[in-house]
mmCIF file with all atom_site columns, C-alpha atoms in Angstrom:
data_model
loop_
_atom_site.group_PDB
_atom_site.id
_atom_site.type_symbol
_atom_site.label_atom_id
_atom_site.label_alt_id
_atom_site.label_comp_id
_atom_site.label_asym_id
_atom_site.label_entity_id
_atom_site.label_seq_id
_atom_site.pdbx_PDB_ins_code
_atom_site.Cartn_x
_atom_site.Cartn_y
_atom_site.Cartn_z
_atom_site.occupancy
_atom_site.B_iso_or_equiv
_atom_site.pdbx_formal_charge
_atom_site.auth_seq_id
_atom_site.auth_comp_id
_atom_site.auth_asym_id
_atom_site.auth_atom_id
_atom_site.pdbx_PDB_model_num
ATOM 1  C CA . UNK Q 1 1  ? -24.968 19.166  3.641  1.00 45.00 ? 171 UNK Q CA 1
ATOM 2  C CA . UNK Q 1 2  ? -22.446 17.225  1.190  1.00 56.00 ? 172 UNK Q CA 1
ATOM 3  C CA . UNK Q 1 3  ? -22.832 14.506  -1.084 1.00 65.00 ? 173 UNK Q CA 1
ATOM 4  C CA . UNK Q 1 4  ? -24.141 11.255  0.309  1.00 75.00 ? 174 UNK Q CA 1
ATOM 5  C CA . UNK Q 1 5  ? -21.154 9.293   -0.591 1.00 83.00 ? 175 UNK Q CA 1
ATOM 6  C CA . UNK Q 1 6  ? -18.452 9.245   -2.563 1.00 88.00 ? 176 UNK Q CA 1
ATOM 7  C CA . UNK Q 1 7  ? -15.794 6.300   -4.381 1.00 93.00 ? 177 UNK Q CA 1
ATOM 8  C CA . UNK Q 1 8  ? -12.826 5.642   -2.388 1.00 93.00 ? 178 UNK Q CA 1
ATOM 9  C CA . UNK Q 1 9  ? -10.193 3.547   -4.626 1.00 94.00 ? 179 UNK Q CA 1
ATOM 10 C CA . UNK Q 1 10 ? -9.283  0.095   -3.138 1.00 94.00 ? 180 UNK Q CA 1
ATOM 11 C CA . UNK Q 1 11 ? -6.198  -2.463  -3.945 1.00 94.00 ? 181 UNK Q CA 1
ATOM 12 C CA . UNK Q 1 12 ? -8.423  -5.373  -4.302 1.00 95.00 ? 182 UNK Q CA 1
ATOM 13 C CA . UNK Q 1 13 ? -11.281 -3.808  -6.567 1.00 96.00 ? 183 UNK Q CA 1
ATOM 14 C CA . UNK Q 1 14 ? -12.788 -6.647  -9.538 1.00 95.00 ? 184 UNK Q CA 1
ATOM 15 C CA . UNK Q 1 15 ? -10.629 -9.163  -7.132 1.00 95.00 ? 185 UNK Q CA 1
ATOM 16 C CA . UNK Q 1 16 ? -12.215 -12.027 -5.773 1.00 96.00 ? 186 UNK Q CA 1
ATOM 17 C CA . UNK Q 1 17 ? -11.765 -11.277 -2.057 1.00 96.00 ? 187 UNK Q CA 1
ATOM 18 C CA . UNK Q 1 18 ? -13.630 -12.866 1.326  1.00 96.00 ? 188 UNK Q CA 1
ATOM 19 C CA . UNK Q 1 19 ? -15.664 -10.835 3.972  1.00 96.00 ? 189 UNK Q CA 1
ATOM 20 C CA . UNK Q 1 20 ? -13.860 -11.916 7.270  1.00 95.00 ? 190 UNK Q CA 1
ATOM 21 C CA . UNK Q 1 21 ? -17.404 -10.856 9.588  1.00 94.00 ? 191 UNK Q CA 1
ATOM 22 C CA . UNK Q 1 22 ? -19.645 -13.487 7.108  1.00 93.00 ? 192 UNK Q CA 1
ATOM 23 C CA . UNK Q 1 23 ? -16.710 -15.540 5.761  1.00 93.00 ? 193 UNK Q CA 1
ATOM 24 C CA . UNK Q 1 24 ? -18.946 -15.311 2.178  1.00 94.00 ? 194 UNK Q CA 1
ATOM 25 C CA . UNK Q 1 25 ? -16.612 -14.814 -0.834 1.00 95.00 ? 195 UNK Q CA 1
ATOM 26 C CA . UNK Q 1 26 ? -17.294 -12.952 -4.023 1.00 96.00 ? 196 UNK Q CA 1
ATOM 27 C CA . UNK Q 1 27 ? -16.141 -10.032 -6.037 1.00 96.00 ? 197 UNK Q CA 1
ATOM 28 C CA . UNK Q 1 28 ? -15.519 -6.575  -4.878 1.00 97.00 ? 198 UNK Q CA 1
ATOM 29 C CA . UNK Q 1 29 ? -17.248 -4.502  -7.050 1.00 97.00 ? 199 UNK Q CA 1
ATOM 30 C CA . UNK Q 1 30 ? -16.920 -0.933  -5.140 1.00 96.00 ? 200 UNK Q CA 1
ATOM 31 C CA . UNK Q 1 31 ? -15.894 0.821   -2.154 1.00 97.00 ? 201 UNK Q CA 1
ATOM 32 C CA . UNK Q 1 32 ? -17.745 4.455   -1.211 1.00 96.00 ? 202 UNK Q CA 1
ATOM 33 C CA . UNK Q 1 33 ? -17.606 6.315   1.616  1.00 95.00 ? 203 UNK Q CA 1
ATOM 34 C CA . UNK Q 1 34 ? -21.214 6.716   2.446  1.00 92.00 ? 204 UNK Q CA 1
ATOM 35 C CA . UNK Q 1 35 ? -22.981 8.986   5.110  1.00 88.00 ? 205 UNK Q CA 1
ATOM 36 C CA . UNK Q 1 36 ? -25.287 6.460   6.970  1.00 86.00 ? 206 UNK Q CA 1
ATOM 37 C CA . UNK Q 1 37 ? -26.766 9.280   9.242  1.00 86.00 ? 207 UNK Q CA 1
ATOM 38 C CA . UNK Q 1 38 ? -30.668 9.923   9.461  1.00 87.00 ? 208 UNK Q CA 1
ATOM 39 C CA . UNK Q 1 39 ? -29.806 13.066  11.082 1.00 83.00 ? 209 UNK Q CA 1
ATOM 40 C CA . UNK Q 1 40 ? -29.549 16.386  8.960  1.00 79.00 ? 210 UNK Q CA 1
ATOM 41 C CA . UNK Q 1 41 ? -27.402 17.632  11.715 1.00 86.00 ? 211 UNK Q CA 1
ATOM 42 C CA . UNK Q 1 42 ? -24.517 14.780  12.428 1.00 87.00 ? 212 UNK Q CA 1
ATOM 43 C CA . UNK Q 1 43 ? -22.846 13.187  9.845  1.00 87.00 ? 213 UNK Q CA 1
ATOM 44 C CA . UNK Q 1 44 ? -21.805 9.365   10.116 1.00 89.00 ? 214 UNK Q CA 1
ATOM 45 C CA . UNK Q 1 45 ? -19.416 8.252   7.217  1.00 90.00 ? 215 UNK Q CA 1
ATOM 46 C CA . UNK Q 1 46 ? -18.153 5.337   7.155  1.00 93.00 ? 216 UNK Q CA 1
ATOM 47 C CA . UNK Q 1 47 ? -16.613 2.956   4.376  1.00 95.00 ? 217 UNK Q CA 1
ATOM 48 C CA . UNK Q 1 48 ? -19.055 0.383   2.822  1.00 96.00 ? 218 UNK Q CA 1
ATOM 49 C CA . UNK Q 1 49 ? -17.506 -2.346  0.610  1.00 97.00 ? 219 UNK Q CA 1
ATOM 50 C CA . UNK Q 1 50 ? -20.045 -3.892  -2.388 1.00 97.00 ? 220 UNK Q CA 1
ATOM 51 C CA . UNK Q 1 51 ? -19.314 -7.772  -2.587 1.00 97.00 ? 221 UNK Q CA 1
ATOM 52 C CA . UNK Q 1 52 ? -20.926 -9.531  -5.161 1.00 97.00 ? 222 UNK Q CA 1
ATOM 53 C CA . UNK Q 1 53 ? -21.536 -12.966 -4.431 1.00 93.00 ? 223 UNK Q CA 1
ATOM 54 C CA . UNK Q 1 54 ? -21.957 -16.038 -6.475 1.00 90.00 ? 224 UNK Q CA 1
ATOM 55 C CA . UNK Q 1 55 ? -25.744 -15.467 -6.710 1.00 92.00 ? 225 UNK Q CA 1
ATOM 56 C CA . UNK Q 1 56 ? -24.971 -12.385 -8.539 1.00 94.00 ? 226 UNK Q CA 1
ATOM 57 C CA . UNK Q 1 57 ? -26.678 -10.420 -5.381 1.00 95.00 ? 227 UNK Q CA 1
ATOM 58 C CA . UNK Q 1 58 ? -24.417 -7.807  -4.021 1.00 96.00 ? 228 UNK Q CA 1
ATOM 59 C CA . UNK Q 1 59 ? -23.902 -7.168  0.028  1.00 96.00 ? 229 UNK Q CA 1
ATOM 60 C CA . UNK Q 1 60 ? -22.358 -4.275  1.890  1.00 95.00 ? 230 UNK Q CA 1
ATOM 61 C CA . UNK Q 1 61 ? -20.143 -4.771  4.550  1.00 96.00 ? 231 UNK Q CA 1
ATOM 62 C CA . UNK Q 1 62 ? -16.956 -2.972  6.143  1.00 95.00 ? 232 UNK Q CA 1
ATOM 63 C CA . UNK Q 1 63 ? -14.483 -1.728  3.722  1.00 96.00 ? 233 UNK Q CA 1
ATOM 64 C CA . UNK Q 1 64 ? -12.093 -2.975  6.769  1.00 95.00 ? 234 UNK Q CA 1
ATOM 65 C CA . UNK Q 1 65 ? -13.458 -6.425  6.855  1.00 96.00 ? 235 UNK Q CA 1
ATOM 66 C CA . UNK Q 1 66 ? -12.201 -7.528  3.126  1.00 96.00 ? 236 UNK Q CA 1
ATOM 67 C CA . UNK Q 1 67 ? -9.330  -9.010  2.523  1.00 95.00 ? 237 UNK Q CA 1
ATOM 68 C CA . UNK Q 1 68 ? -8.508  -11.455 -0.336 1.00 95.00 ? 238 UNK Q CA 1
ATOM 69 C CA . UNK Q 1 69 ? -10.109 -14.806 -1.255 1.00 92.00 ? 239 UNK Q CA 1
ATOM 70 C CA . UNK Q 1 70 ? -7.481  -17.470 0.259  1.00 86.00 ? 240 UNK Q CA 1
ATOM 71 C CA . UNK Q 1 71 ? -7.014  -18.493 -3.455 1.00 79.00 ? 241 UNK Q CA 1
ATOM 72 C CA . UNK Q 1 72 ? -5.898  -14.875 -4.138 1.00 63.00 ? 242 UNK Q CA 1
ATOM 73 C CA . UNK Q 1 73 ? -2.215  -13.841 -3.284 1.00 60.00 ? 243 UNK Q CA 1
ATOM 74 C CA . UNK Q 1 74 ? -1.810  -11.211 -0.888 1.00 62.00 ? 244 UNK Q CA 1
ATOM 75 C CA . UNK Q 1 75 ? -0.834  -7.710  -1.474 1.00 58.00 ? 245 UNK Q CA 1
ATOM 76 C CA . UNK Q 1 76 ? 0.257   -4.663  0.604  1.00 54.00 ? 246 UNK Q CA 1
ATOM 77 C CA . UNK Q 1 77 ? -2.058  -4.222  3.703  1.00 52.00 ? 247 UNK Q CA 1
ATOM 78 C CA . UNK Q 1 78 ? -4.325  -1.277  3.459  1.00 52.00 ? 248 UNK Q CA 1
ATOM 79 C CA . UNK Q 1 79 ? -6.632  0.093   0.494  1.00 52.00 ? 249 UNK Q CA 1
ATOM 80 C CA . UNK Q 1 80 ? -4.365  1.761   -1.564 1.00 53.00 ? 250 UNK Q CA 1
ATOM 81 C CA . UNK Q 1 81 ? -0.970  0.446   -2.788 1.00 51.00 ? 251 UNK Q CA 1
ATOM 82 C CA . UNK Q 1 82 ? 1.426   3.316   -1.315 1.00 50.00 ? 252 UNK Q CA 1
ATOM 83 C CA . UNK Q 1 83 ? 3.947   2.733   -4.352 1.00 51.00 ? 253 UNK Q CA 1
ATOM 84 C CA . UNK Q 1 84 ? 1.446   4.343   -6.278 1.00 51.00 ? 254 UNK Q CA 1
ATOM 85 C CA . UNK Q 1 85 ? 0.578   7.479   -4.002 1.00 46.00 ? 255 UNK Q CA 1
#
C-alpha cells in the first residue's frame, strides 16, 4: 500500500476563502489528497481541504467546494494557476 495522503498545491492556500456545502468562512490552511478507505484492498482518494475557522478549529471538506471569501477577488478557476505549470 502507498502513503496515506499526500499535499496537493492549491491557488487559494493562507487565503481567506468560503466552503460553498457549509457557507462557513475561514482560512485554507492545506489541501492533501488523502486515502479515506478502511479497506486494505481498495483505495478511495479523494481531495480534503483544511479550513480554519474563526474559532481557530479546523474542518475538512471538499477541496472542490472552496472557493474564495466574497471579500477576496477571484482568480483563475481550478487549484493551480496554469501560468505557473
Amino acid at each position: 500500500m502507498t502513503e496515506q495522503y499526500e499535499y496537493v498545491p492549491h491557488r487559494l492556500l493562507r487565503r481567506r476563502v468560503r466552503d460553498i456545502a457549509s457557507g462557513v468562512e475561514g482560512v485554507l490552511m492545506a489541501v492533501i489528497n488523502e486515502n479515506v478507505s478502511d479497506s486494505a484492498v481498495y483505495e478511495r482518494w479523494v481531495e480534503l481541504a483544511y479550513i480554519r475557522g474563526a474559532s481557530g478549529r479546523e474542518f475538512t471538506t471538499a477541496a472542490s467546494n472552496v472557493e474564495p471569501a466574497p471579500d477576496q477577488p477571484r482568480t483563475t478557476v481550478g487549484r493551480r494557476d496554469l501560468r505557473s505549470a
